[in-house]
Structure formats: structure tokens, C-alpha cells
Tab-separated table of C-alpha atoms in Angstrom:
chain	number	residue	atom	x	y	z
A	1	UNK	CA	3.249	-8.493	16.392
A	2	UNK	CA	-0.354	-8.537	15.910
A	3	UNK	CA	-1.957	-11.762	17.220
A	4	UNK	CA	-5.777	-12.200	15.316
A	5	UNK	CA	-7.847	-15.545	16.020
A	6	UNK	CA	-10.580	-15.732	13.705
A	7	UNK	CA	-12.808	-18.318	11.713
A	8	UNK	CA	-13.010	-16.303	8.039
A	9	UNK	CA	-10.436	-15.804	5.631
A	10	UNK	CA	-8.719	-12.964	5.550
A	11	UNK	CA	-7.264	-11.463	2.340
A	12	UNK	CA	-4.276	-9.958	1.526
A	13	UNK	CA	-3.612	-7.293	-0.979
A	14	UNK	CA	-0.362	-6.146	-3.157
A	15	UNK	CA	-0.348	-2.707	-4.474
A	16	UNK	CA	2.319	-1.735	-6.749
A	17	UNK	CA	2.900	1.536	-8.605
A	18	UNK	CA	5.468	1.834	-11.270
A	19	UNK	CA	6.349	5.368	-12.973
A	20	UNK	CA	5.332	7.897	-10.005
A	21	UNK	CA	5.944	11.221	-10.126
A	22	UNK	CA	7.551	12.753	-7.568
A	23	UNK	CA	4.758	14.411	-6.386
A	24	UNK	CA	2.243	11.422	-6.305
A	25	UNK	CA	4.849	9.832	-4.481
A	26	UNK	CA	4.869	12.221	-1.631
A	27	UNK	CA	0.963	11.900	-1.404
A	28	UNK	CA	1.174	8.573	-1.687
A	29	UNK	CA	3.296	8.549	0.654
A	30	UNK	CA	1.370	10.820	3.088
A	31	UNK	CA	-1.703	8.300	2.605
A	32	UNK	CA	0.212	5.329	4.156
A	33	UNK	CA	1.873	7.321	6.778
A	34	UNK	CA	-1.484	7.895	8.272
A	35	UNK	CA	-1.016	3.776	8.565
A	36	UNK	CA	2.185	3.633	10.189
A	37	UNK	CA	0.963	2.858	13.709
A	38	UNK	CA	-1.387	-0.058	12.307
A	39	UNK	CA	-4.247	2.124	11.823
A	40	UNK	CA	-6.855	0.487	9.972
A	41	UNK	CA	-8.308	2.063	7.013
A	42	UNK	CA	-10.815	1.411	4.011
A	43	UNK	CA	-9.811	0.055	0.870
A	44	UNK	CA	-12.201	-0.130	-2.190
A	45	UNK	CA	-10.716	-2.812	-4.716
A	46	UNK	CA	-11.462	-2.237	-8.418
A	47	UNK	CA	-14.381	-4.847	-8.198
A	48	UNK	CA	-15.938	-1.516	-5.800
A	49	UNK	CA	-15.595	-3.712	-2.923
A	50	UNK	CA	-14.666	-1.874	0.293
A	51	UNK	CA	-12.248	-3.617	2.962
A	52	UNK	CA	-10.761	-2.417	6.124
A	53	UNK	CA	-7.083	-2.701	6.037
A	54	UNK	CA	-3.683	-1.888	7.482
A	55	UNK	CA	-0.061	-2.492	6.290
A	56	UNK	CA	0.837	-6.338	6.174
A	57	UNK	CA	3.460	-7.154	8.718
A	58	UNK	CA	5.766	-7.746	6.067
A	59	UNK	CA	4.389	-5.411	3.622
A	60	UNK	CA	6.323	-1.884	4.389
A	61	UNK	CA	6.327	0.449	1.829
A	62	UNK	CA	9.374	0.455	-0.531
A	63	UNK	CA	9.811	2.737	-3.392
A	64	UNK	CA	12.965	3.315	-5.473
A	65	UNK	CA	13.789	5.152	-8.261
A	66	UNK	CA	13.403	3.541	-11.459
A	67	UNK	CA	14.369	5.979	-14.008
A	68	UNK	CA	15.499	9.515	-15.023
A	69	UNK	CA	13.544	11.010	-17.607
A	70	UNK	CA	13.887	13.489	-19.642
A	71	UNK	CA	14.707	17.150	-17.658
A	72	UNK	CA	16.099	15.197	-15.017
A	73	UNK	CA	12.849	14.505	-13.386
A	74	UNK	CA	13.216	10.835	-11.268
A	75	UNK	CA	10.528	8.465	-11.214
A	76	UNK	CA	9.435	5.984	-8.419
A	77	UNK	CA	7.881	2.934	-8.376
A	78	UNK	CA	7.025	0.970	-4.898
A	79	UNK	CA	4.696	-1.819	-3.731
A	80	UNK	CA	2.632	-2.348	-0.148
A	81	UNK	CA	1.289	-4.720	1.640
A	82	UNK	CA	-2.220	-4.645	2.207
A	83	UNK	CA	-4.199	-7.348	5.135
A	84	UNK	CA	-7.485	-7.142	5.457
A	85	UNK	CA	-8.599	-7.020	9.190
């Protein structure tokens, strides 16, 4: 439980990937491991604004498989939680 008294807004963002390969899932997956523990880290929005951020409290990372293509290969798709802090 993380307990955060402040005066300014605080913003919240929702990342979702659809049609991951199985190897951008693993580093994507590697990125918000480093996040796990509620370390904080920077995240530049596609406006090039840069906010410090760590996984929403109800914003765990959840991927599932979405489709087989082709040559059997799977494809993921997930969506995180993002809080600025």
C-alpha cells in the first residue's frame, strides 16, 4: 500500500500492446520487472514529455496470447498500469 499526500495531480497512464512477438514480450517483460518492487522509473509520453513512474497498484502486467499465426508462432498482447509519482 503506498500512502502519497500531495497538492498536484497526479496522472495515470495505460499502456497496451497488442500483436507482440515473443521476443518483445520477454524484453518487455524484463523492462517492467526492473519495476516489480515499486521502483520508480522515467517515462517519456509521445508528446516527449518525461514522467517518473512505477506500476499502478492495480495496474500489474497481464499479457495473454491472442493468436497463432502462421508457423505456429503465438502472439501476445498485455496492458500496464502506469502512476506518475
Amino acid at each position: 500500500v503506498r500512502e502519497n499526500i500531495t497538492n498536484s495531480v497526479k496522472l495515470r497512464f495505460t499502456l497496451t500492446w497488442v500483436a507482440l512477438t515473443a521476443t518483445e514480450r520477454t524484453t518487455l517483460a524484463t523492462a517492467l520487472a526492473t519495476m516489480a518492487d515499486g521502483t520508480s522509473v522515467s517515462y517519456t509520453s509521445p508528446r516527449n514529455v518525461t514522467y517518473t513512474v512505477v506500476i499502478a497498484e492495480d495496474g500489474e502486467p497481464d499479457f495473454k496470447v491472442l493468436a497463432v499465426k502462421a508457423g505456429a508462432e503465438f502472439r501476445y498482447g498485455g496492458t500496464v498500469v502506469l502512476e506518475e509519482v
